[in-house]
Coordinates of C-alpha atoms and ligand atoms in Angstrom, one line a residue:
Chain A
M1 CA 0.1 -0.2 0.1
K2 CA 0.8 3.6 -0.8
L3 CA 2.1 5.9 2.1
F4 CA -0.1 8.3 3.0
E5 CA -1.2 10.1 5.9
Y6 CA -4.1 10.4 8.0
A7 CA -6.1 12.8 9.3
R8 CA -9.8 12.9 11.6
A9 CA -12.2 15.8 10.0
A10 CA -14.6 17.7 13.2
D11 CA -17.0 19.1 11.2
A12 CA -17.6 19.5 7.2
R13 CA -15.5 23.2 7.2
E14 CA -12.7 21.0 8.5
A15 CA -12.5 18.6 6.0
L16 CA -12.8 20.3 3.1
E17 CA -10.8 23.0 4.2
R18 CA -8.3 20.1 4.1
F19 CA -9.0 18.6 1.2
R20 CA -6.2 19.1 -1.9
P21 CA -5.1 16.8 -4.3
G22 CA -4.6 13.4 -4.2
T23 CA -7.2 13.4 -1.4
M24 CA -9.5 10.8 -0.6
Y25 CA -12.4 11.3 2.0
L26 CA -12.8 8.2 4.3
G27 CA -15.8 6.4 5.2
G28 CA -16.3 3.3 6.8
G29 CA -13.4 2.0 5.2
T30 CA -14.9 -1.1 3.4
N31 CA -14.3 -0.1 -0.2
L32 CA -11.5 2.0 -0.1
V33 CA -9.1 0.4 2.4
D34 CA -9.6 -2.8 -0.2
L35 CA -8.7 -0.8 -2.8
M36 CA -6.0 0.5 -1.7
R37 CA -4.2 -2.6 -0.2
L38 CA -5.2 -3.7 -4.2
G39 CA -3.4 -0.9 -5.2
V40 CA -6.5 0.3 -7.0
A41 CA -6.7 3.9 -4.9
R42 CA -3.5 5.1 -4.8
P43 CA -4.4 8.3 -2.0
D44 CA -1.8 11.0 0.0
F45 CA -3.7 11.5 1.8
L46 CA -7.0 10.1 3.8
V47 CA -9.5 12.5 5.2
D48 CA -11.8 10.4 8.3
V49 CA -15.6 11.6 7.5
T50 CA -17.0 9.2 10.0
R51 CA -17.0 11.4 13.4
L52 CA -18.4 14.4 11.6
P53 CA -22.1 15.3 12.9
Y54 CA -23.8 13.9 10.3
D55 CA -24.6 10.4 12.3
T56 CA -28.8 10.6 12.6
I57 CA -31.8 9.8 10.9
D58 CA -34.1 12.5 11.1
A59 CA -37.5 11.0 11.0
D60 CA -39.9 14.8 11.5
G61 CA -42.4 15.3 9.2
D62 CA -43.3 13.6 6.2
G63 CA -39.9 12.1 4.9
L64 CA -36.8 11.7 6.4
R65 CA -32.7 12.6 7.1
I66 CA -30.2 10.0 6.9
G67 CA -26.9 11.4 7.6
A68 CA -23.7 10.5 5.1
A69 CA -22.5 8.9 8.4
V70 CA -25.5 6.5 9.5
R71 CA -24.2 3.1 9.2
N72 CA -26.1 0.8 6.9
S73 CA -26.7 -1.3 9.6
D74 CA -28.0 1.5 11.9
L75 CA -30.1 3.1 8.6
A76 CA -32.0 -0.6 8.2
A77 CA -32.5 -0.8 11.6
H78 CA -34.4 2.5 11.8
P79 CA -37.5 1.9 13.1
A80 CA -39.1 5.0 10.4
V81 CA -37.0 3.1 7.8
R82 CA -38.7 -0.6 8.4
E83 CA -42.2 1.2 9.0
R84 CA -42.0 3.7 6.2
Y85 CA -39.4 2.2 3.3
P86 CA -39.3 -0.9 4.7
M87 CA -38.0 -1.5 0.9
L88 CA -34.5 0.5 1.5
A89 CA -34.7 -1.8 5.0
R90 CA -34.6 -5.0 2.6
A91 CA -31.9 -3.4 0.5
V92 CA -29.4 -2.7 2.4
L93 CA -30.2 -5.6 4.7
S94 CA -29.7 -7.5 1.5
G95 CA -26.2 -6.3 0.8
A96 CA -23.1 -7.0 2.0
S97 CA -22.5 -9.4 5.6
G98 CA -22.8 -7.6 9.2
Q99 CA -19.5 -7.3 9.8
V100 CA -19.5 -5.0 6.4
R101 CA -23.1 -2.9 7.3
N102 CA -21.4 -2.1 11.2
M103 CA -18.7 -0.7 9.3
A104 CA -20.2 0.7 6.1
T105 CA -21.6 4.6 5.6
T106 CA -24.0 6.2 3.6
A107 CA -21.9 7.7 1.1
G108 CA -19.2 5.1 1.1
N109 CA -21.9 2.6 0.0
L110 CA -23.0 4.9 -2.7
L111 CA -20.3 5.7 -3.8
Q112 CA -18.5 2.2 -3.8
R113 CA -17.1 1.1 -7.2
T114 CA -17.7 -1.3 -9.4
R115 CA -16.3 -4.9 -8.4
C116 CA -15.6 -5.9 -11.9
P117 CA -13.0 -8.4 -11.7
Y118 CA -10.5 -5.9 -14.4
F119 CA -10.9 -2.6 -12.3
Q120 CA -9.8 -4.7 -9.2
D121 CA -6.6 -5.7 -10.8
V122 CA -3.8 -3.5 -11.2
S123 CA -1.8 -6.0 -14.2
R124 CA -4.8 -5.5 -15.8
P125 CA -5.7 -3.1 -18.3
C126 CA -8.9 -1.3 -17.5
N127 CA -10.9 2.3 -19.1
K128 CA -11.9 3.1 -15.4
R129 CA -8.8 2.7 -13.4
R130 CA -6.3 3.8 -16.6
P131 CA -8.3 6.0 -18.7
A132 CA -7.6 4.1 -22.7
S133 CA -6.2 1.8 -21.9
G134 CA -8.3 -0.3 -22.2
C135 CA -11.3 -2.5 -21.4
P136 CA -10.9 -6.3 -21.3
A137 CA -14.3 -7.3 -20.0
I138 CA -15.6 -6.7 -23.2
P139 CA -13.7 -9.6 -24.7
G140 CA -13.6 -11.3 -21.7
D141 CA -15.5 -12.0 -18.3
H142 CA -18.1 -10.0 -18.7
E143 CA -20.5 -12.5 -17.1
N144 CA -21.6 -10.1 -14.4
L145 CA -21.8 -6.6 -16.1
A146 CA -24.1 -4.8 -17.4
I147 CA -27.2 -5.3 -20.5
L148 CA -27.7 -1.3 -20.1
G149 CA -26.5 2.1 -20.7
H150 CA -22.9 0.6 -21.2
S151 CA -20.5 2.1 -24.1
E152 CA -17.9 0.7 -25.8
Q153 CA -15.0 1.9 -22.7
C154 CA -17.2 0.6 -20.2
V155 CA -19.8 -2.4 -19.4
A156 CA -19.5 -1.9 -15.6
T157 CA -21.9 -1.9 -13.4
H158 CA -23.0 -0.2 -10.0
P159 CA -22.7 -2.6 -7.2
S160 CA -24.8 -0.8 -4.4
D161 CA -28.0 -2.7 -3.6
M162 CA -28.7 0.8 -1.8
A163 CA -28.6 2.9 -4.1
V164 CA -31.5 0.9 -6.3
A165 CA -34.2 1.7 -3.5
L166 CA -33.4 4.8 -3.0
A167 CA -33.5 5.1 -7.3
A168 CA -36.7 4.2 -6.5
L169 CA -37.8 6.0 -3.8
G170 CA -36.2 9.7 -5.2
A171 CA -34.0 10.1 -2.5
Q172 CA -31.5 13.8 -2.9
V173 CA -27.7 13.3 -1.9
H174 CA -27.2 16.8 -0.3
V175 CA -23.3 17.7 -1.0
T176 CA -20.9 20.5 0.5
G177 CA -18.1 21.9 -2.0
P178 CA -15.3 24.4 -1.9
A179 CA -17.5 26.0 -4.2
S180 CA -21.3 25.8 -3.0
D181 CA -24.1 23.9 -1.6
R182 CA -26.0 21.5 -4.0
V183 CA -28.4 18.7 -4.6
V184 CA -28.3 16.0 -6.7
P185 CA -31.3 13.7 -7.2
I186 CA -30.8 9.9 -7.7
P187 CA -31.1 8.8 -10.7
G188 CA -29.0 11.2 -11.3
L189 CA -25.7 11.3 -8.8
H190 CA -24.7 8.0 -10.9
R191 CA -23.4 8.2 -14.9
L192 CA -23.3 6.0 -17.5
P193 CA -19.7 5.3 -18.1
G194 CA -19.4 7.3 -21.8
A195 CA -16.3 8.0 -23.1
E196 CA -15.3 9.1 -19.6
P197 CA -16.1 5.7 -17.5
E198 CA -13.5 6.9 -14.5
R199 CA -15.9 9.1 -13.7
D200 CA -18.9 7.0 -11.8
T201 CA -20.5 10.0 -11.0
V202 CA -21.2 13.6 -11.0
L203 CA -18.7 15.0 -7.8
T204 CA -16.3 17.2 -8.3
P205 CA -12.7 17.0 -6.4
G206 CA -13.8 17.7 -2.7
E207 CA -17.5 17.2 -2.9
L208 CA -18.2 16.1 0.4
I209 CA -22.0 14.2 0.3
T210 CA -23.6 15.3 3.9
A211 CA -27.2 13.4 4.1
I212 CA -29.4 11.9 1.6
T213 CA -33.7 12.8 2.0
L214 CA -36.2 10.8 1.1
P215 CA -40.1 12.3 0.1
P216 CA -42.9 10.8 1.8
P217 CA -43.1 7.0 1.3
P218 CA -44.9 6.3 -2.2
P219 CA -48.6 4.9 -2.0
G220 CA -48.6 2.0 -2.7
R221 CA -46.5 -1.5 -1.7
S222 CA -43.2 -2.4 -2.3
H223 CA -40.5 -5.0 -2.3
Y224 CA -36.6 -5.3 -3.0
R225 CA -36.0 -8.7 -4.4
K226 CA -32.4 -9.8 -5.1
V227 CA -30.8 -12.6 -7.1
R228 CA -27.5 -13.4 -6.3
E229 CA -25.6 -16.6 -6.5
R230 CA -25.1 -17.8 -3.3
A231 CA -28.5 -17.3 -0.7
S232 CA -26.5 -14.4 1.4
F233 CA -23.2 -12.3 1.5
A234 CA -23.2 -11.9 -2.6
F235 CA -23.5 -9.1 -4.7
A236 CA -26.9 -9.1 -7.0
L237 CA -26.7 -10.7 -11.0
V238 CA -30.1 -8.4 -11.1
S239 CA -31.8 -7.1 -8.6
V240 CA -35.0 -5.1 -8.3
A241 CA -36.7 -2.7 -6.4
A242 CA -40.6 -1.7 -7.1
V243 CA -43.2 0.2 -5.9
L244 CA -47.0 -0.8 -6.8
D245 CA -50.2 1.0 -6.8
V246 CA -52.8 -0.5 -7.5
D247 CA -56.5 0.9 -8.1
E248 CA -58.5 -1.8 -6.7
A249 CA -61.6 -0.7 -7.9
S250 CA -60.5 -1.1 -11.8
D251 CA -57.0 -3.2 -10.7
T252 CA -55.6 -0.9 -12.8
V253 CA -51.8 0.7 -11.9
R254 CA -52.4 4.3 -10.6
D255 CA -48.3 4.2 -10.5
C256 CA -46.1 2.1 -9.7
R257 CA -41.6 3.2 -10.0
I258 CA -39.2 0.4 -11.0
A259 CA -35.1 0.5 -11.0
L260 CA -32.9 -2.1 -11.9
G261 CA -30.1 -3.1 -9.6
G262 CA -26.8 -5.6 -11.4
V263 CA -27.4 -4.3 -15.4
A264 CA -26.4 -1.1 -15.6
H265 CA -23.1 1.3 -14.3
V266 CA -26.1 3.5 -12.5
P267 CA -29.4 2.0 -10.3
W268 CA -30.9 1.7 -13.4
R269 CA -34.6 3.7 -13.5
A270 CA -36.5 1.6 -15.4
E271 CA -38.9 4.7 -16.6
R272 CA -40.2 2.8 -20.0
A273 CA -41.7 0.0 -17.8
E274 CA -43.5 2.7 -15.3
A275 CA -44.3 4.7 -18.7
A276 CA -45.8 1.6 -20.2
L277 CA -48.2 0.6 -16.8
R278 CA -49.1 3.8 -15.6
G279 CA -52.9 3.5 -15.4
A280 CA -52.4 -0.7 -17.2
P281 CA -54.3 -3.3 -16.0
A282 CA -52.4 -5.2 -13.1
T283 CA -51.7 -8.4 -14.9
E284 CA -49.1 -10.4 -15.5
E285 CA -49.9 -10.4 -19.4
E286 CA -49.0 -6.4 -18.5
F287 CA -46.1 -6.6 -16.0
V288 CA -44.5 -8.9 -19.3
R289 CA -45.0 -5.9 -21.2
A290 CA -44.3 -3.5 -19.7
A291 CA -40.6 -5.5 -18.8
E292 CA -40.1 -6.3 -21.8
A293 CA -40.9 -2.3 -22.9
E294 CA -37.8 -1.5 -20.5
L295 CA -35.7 -4.4 -21.6
A296 CA -35.9 -3.7 -25.4
E297 CA -32.8 -1.3 -25.3
A298 CA -30.9 -4.3 -23.4
R299 CA -27.5 -5.1 -25.2
P300 CA -26.8 -7.8 -23.6
L301 CA -22.7 -9.2 -24.2
P302 CA -22.4 -13.0 -25.1
R303 CA -21.9 -14.0 -21.4
N304 CA -23.8 -11.9 -19.7
A305 CA -27.4 -12.2 -21.9
Y306 CA -29.4 -14.4 -19.4
K307 CA -29.6 -11.6 -17.6
V308 CA -32.6 -9.9 -19.8
P309 CA -34.9 -12.8 -19.0
L310 CA -34.0 -13.2 -15.3
A311 CA -34.4 -9.3 -15.6
R312 CA -38.0 -9.9 -17.2
N313 CA -38.7 -12.7 -14.9
L314 CA -37.5 -10.3 -11.6
I315 CA -39.7 -7.5 -12.9
V316 CA -43.0 -9.8 -13.5
R317 CA -42.3 -11.8 -10.7
T318 CA -41.9 -8.5 -7.8
L319 CA -44.8 -6.7 -9.6
Q320 CA -47.3 -9.9 -8.9
E321 CA -46.4 -10.3 -5.5
L322 CA -47.4 -6.3 -5.3
I323 CA -50.4 -7.0 -6.2
P324 CA -52.8 -6.0 -3.0
Chain B
M1 CA 3.8 7.5 11.7
A2 CA 1.3 8.7 14.0
E3 CA 0.0 8.0 17.8
M4 CA -3.3 6.0 18.8
T5 CA -4.7 5.0 22.1
L6 CA -6.5 1.7 21.8
R7 CA -8.5 0.2 24.6
V8 CA -7.6 -3.3 23.6
N9 CA -9.6 -6.4 25.9
G10 CA -10.2 -4.1 28.7
S11 CA -6.2 -2.8 28.8
V12 CA -5.3 0.8 27.8
R13 CA -2.1 0.4 24.8
E14 CA -1.0 3.7 23.8
L15 CA 0.7 3.2 20.3
D16 CA 2.4 4.3 17.6
V17 CA 2.1 3.1 14.2
D18 CA 2.0 3.0 10.6
P19 CA -1.3 4.8 9.4
R20 CA -1.6 1.8 6.2
T21 CA -1.7 -0.7 9.5
S22 CA -4.6 -3.0 9.4
L23 CA -6.7 -3.5 12.7
L24 CA -5.8 -6.9 12.2
D25 CA -2.4 -6.7 11.8
L26 CA -1.8 -4.3 14.4
L27 CA -3.7 -7.2 17.1
R28 CA -1.3 -10.1 15.4
E29 CA 1.8 -8.5 14.6
R30 CA 2.5 -5.4 17.3
L31 CA 0.3 -6.9 20.4
G32 CA 0.3 -10.1 19.5
L33 CA -3.0 -11.3 20.1
T34 CA -2.5 -13.9 17.7
G35 CA -6.3 -15.5 18.3
T36 CA -7.8 -13.5 15.4
K37 CA -7.0 -14.5 12.0
K38 CA -6.3 -13.3 8.8
G39 CA -8.1 -15.4 6.3
C40 CA -8.8 -13.3 2.4
D41 CA -8.3 -9.8 4.1
H42 CA -10.5 -8.5 1.8
G43 CA -13.6 -8.9 4.4
Q44 CA -15.3 -12.1 3.2
C45 CA -14.5 -14.5 4.8
G46 CA -15.0 -13.1 8.7
A47 CA -11.8 -14.6 10.1
C48 CA -11.1 -11.2 11.2
T49 CA -14.1 -10.9 13.0
V50 CA -13.6 -8.9 16.5
L51 CA -15.8 -6.5 18.3
L52 CA -15.2 -2.2 17.6
D53 CA -16.9 -0.8 20.6
G54 CA -19.4 -3.4 20.6
R55 CA -20.3 -3.9 17.3
R56 CA -18.9 -6.8 15.5
A57 CA -16.7 -5.6 12.2
N58 CA -13.8 -6.7 10.0
A59 CA -10.1 -5.9 11.6
C60 CA -8.9 -6.3 8.2
L61 CA -10.8 -3.4 6.1
A62 CA -10.4 -1.1 9.1
L63 CA -7.2 1.1 9.7
A64 CA -5.8 0.6 12.7
V65 CA -5.3 4.6 12.7
A66 CA -9.2 5.3 12.0
C67 CA -9.6 3.2 15.2
D68 CA -7.5 5.7 17.7
G69 CA -9.7 6.1 21.3
S70 CA -12.2 3.1 20.6
E71 CA -12.4 0.0 22.7
V72 CA -11.3 -3.8 20.7
T73 CA -12.4 -7.5 22.3
T74 CA -11.0 -9.9 20.6
V75 CA -10.9 -13.9 21.2
E76 CA -8.7 -13.6 24.3
G77 CA -10.8 -10.9 25.7
L78 CA -14.5 -12.9 25.0
G79 CA -14.7 -14.7 28.0
G80 CA -16.1 -13.2 31.6
A81 CA -13.9 -13.5 34.6
A82 CA -10.9 -10.7 34.6
D83 CA -7.9 -13.2 33.4
G84 CA -9.9 -14.4 30.9
D85 CA -9.9 -17.7 31.8
E86 CA -13.4 -17.8 32.5
P87 CA -15.1 -18.9 28.9
H88 CA -18.3 -17.1 26.9
P89 CA -21.1 -18.7 26.8
L90 CA -20.6 -19.4 23.1
Q91 CA -17.4 -21.0 24.1
T92 CA -18.8 -23.7 26.2
A93 CA -21.4 -24.1 23.5
F94 CA -18.8 -24.4 20.2
V95 CA -16.9 -26.5 22.4
E96 CA -19.8 -29.3 23.5
R97 CA -21.6 -28.6 19.7
D98 CA -18.0 -30.0 18.5
A99 CA -19.1 -26.0 16.2
F100 CA -15.0 -26.6 14.3
Q101 CA -12.7 -29.2 12.5
C102 CA -9.7 -27.3 11.9
G103 CA -10.2 -24.2 14.4
Y104 CA -9.4 -21.3 11.9
C105 CA -12.6 -19.9 11.6
T106 CA -13.4 -19.9 15.2
P107 CA -12.2 -17.2 16.8
G108 CA -14.1 -14.7 14.2
Q109 CA -17.7 -16.9 14.7
L110 CA -17.6 -16.4 18.2
C111 CA -17.2 -12.5 17.8
S112 CA -19.1 -12.4 15.0
A113 CA -21.8 -14.3 17.1
A114 CA -21.2 -12.3 20.2
G115 CA -22.2 -9.1 18.2
M116 CA -24.7 -10.8 16.3
L117 CA -26.5 -11.8 19.7
A118 CA -25.9 -7.9 21.1
E119 CA -28.2 -6.9 17.6
R120 CA -31.5 -5.6 17.0
G121 CA -33.5 -5.7 14.5
P122 CA -35.1 -7.4 11.7
S123 CA -32.4 -9.7 8.6
A124 CA -32.6 -9.9 5.1
V125 CA -34.9 -13.3 5.6
T126 CA -37.9 -11.4 8.4
A127 CA -40.6 -11.3 7.2
D128 CA -42.1 -8.8 9.0
L129 CA -39.9 -6.3 9.3
T130 CA -41.4 -4.0 12.3
D131 CA -40.5 -7.6 13.8
D132 CA -37.7 -8.8 16.0
P133 CA -37.9 -11.6 14.9
P134 CA -37.0 -14.8 17.4
L135 CA -33.4 -16.5 16.7
T136 CA -34.2 -19.4 14.7
P137 CA -31.8 -21.4 12.2
E138 CA -33.1 -19.4 9.6
E139 CA -31.8 -15.9 11.2
I140 CA -28.6 -18.0 12.2
R141 CA -27.8 -18.3 9.3
E142 CA -28.5 -15.0 7.6
R143 CA -27.1 -12.9 10.6
M144 CA -23.9 -15.7 10.3
S145 CA -23.5 -15.3 6.8
G146 CA -20.5 -12.6 7.0
N147 CA -18.3 -15.8 8.7
L148 CA -17.3 -18.7 6.1
C149 CA -16.0 -21.9 7.3
R150 CA -14.3 -24.2 4.6
C151 CA -14.4 -27.6 6.7
G152 CA -18.3 -26.6 6.5
A153 CA -19.7 -27.1 10.6
Y154 CA -22.2 -24.7 10.0
V155 CA -24.5 -27.3 11.3
N156 CA -23.1 -28.0 14.5
I157 CA -22.5 -23.3 14.5
V158 CA -25.8 -22.3 13.9
A159 CA -26.6 -25.2 17.4
A160 CA -24.1 -23.9 19.2
I161 CA -25.7 -20.4 18.6
Q162 CA -28.9 -21.5 19.1
E163 CA -27.6 -22.6 22.3
A164 CA -25.8 -20.1 23.8
A165 CA -28.7 -17.5 23.3
R166 CA -31.2 -19.4 25.1
Ligands
FAD401 C1 -16.8 -9.1 1.2 C2 -18.4 -7.0 0.7 C3 -19.3 -7.9 0.1 C4 -19.9 -7.1 -0.1 N1 -21.4 -7.1 -0.4 C5 -22.0 -5.8 -1.1 C6 -23.6 -6.0 -1.9 O1 -23.6 -7.8 -1.6 N2 -24.4 -5.3 -1.5 C7 -24.0 -4.0 -1.6 O2 -24.9 -3.0 -1.7 N3 -23.1 -3.4 -1.2 C8 -21.4 -5.0 -0.6 N4 -20.8 -4.4 -0.2 C9 -20.3 -3.1 -0.5 C10 -20.8 -2.6 0.8 O3 -22.1 -1.9 0.5 C11 -19.8 -1.1 1.1 O4 -18.3 -1.3 0.8 C12 -19.4 0.4 2.0 O5 -20.9 0.9 1.9 C13 -18.6 1.6 1.2 O6 -18.9 2.0 2.4 P1 -17.9 2.7 3.1 O7 -18.5 3.8 4.4 O8 -17.2 1.7 4.2 O9 -17.2 3.4 2.5 P2 -15.2 3.5 2.3 O10 -15.2 2.0 1.1 O11 -15.3 4.5 3.2 O12 -16.0 4.8 0.6 C14 -15.9 4.5 -0.5 C15 -16.0 5.3 -1.9 O13 -17.0 7.0 -1.6 C16 -16.2 7.7 -0.5 N5 -17.0 9.2 0.3 C17 -17.0 7.9 1.4 N6 -17.8 9.0 2.4 C18 -17.9 10.0 1.3 C19 -18.7 11.9 2.3 N7 -19.7 11.8 3.2 N8 -18.7 12.2 0.6 C20 -17.5 11.8 -0.5 N9 -17.0 10.6 -0.4 C21 -17.6 10.0 0.1 C22 -14.8 7.6 -0.2 O14 -13.7 8.3 -0.9 C23 -14.5 6.4 -1.5 O15 -14.6 6.5 -2.7 C24 -20.2 -5.3 0.0 C25 -18.6 -5.2 0.4 C26 -17.3 -6.0 0.8 C27 -16.6 -5.5 2.0
SF4_402 S1 -16.0 -2.7 -17.9 FE1 -15.1 -0.7 -17.4 S2 -14.4 -1.6 -14.9 FE2 -14.5 -3.8 -15.7 S3 -12.4 -3.3 -17.5 FE3 -13.8 -2.4 -18.8 S4 -13.2 -0.5 -18.3 FE4 -12.3 -1.6 -16.2

């Protein structure tokens, strides 16, 4: 591991003041320390932001404010999250292990990097790690990589489960930076790889996440389902966060929200499927039609074509479970 | 080098550490507490699990400097008595239930189980999220999924934890 300096910031002002080129913020370290050990991340200076006063969840009012330093386990165990945003609790609980969730922070979870095997192996080229060096995943091991929104430069997926639920809920990310404060919506925080796969998000150097806010829970029932290679402690092959609001008098869909994980460089909001379902009968046939409308855009690679029917079936099954 | 203080199994240690040192390497190499094991060094196996300020954590993913001022309990400090000779109920249950073969993952299993038993709230397999569910074998398996056992002693590990939880 490259030598670095370490400092603990007491508040956002101190963190921003200490930031200089080569600095990275340190959350729970569950992704960053691993990437430093692998030689993928090489900061000169770590500014620890876990002691910033952002470790509380504020459930006053109709929505929810989650501090950036709230640990994943505390988020999932919070009564307001369990009662009002059960899909978010499920998504967080389906990720990683009890130990990792105790360490991982809300901001760190959002900003964790891809698990593409070449990205993590410094002996291989990778456009995300070393721009313009090539993408060995496209001809190589891409079983678990993207089917939607990828580019010729990068086919990585974003690994977070939590972010998928936040995309369906329409969360807002509060950011403070050297120049000004701003609010970035999810989806919107993460970006598609395009010609700049080295940029995972729209954040600029030195910008610090302080909180995530949620609007009031959407009407209807919700669920998070994750398909993976073993029953627990594995990243998603495909996951879906769905909210379905059915008008019971007419059995038609009043509104719905669908977000997919494991399929793209971003938590993928399935807007085509949502549009196809609004006002449609809440039936399996319509769910299939909506899922297929979304996945018509999919461009699977030779070894991850299995994700297309998997995503389709997962969307349909999850929506069926949500019919009142 | 960075100065730091750590309370390890009840005693305060003043240390000067290279910021690159993980909590795991600090415990094993500097403090001679080799009960905590290094398995994968990536947070994937759970052999390095310790209690950090009372909560279970992977010592391999924690930078020692980031733990300045914290309290750490390792398998050496799990037992109740001041001299550490009194086994923790989990340790007794693991022996009685034969919950290991080679024993390499056992310190991590024990610390993880101790942390897990103190946790509240649902898990990924809990049907009703507003409930604090009873600790069924299914719940234990899910909650302990961060600890791998290459000997496959899972059946007895689950039984031992269930017994200790009673
Ligand atoms: C074995 C293992 C299995 C896992 N399985 C899953 C899984 O199934 N599903 C899943 O979703 N995740 C999984 N994870 C990933 C885990 O959720 C992330 O590692 C964790 O959420 C990252 O949070 P952290 O606080 O530790 O971030 P860190 O590692 O500390 O930081 C991650 C990034 O965020 C930046 N950062 C941190 N805080 C801020 C801030 N306030 N503002 C700006 N930037 C910031 C850091 O600079 C860094 O770039 C797994 C991890 C491990 C080790
Ligand atoms: S898919 Fe992206 S992260 Fe993976 S090797 Fe290609 S450029 Fe790198």
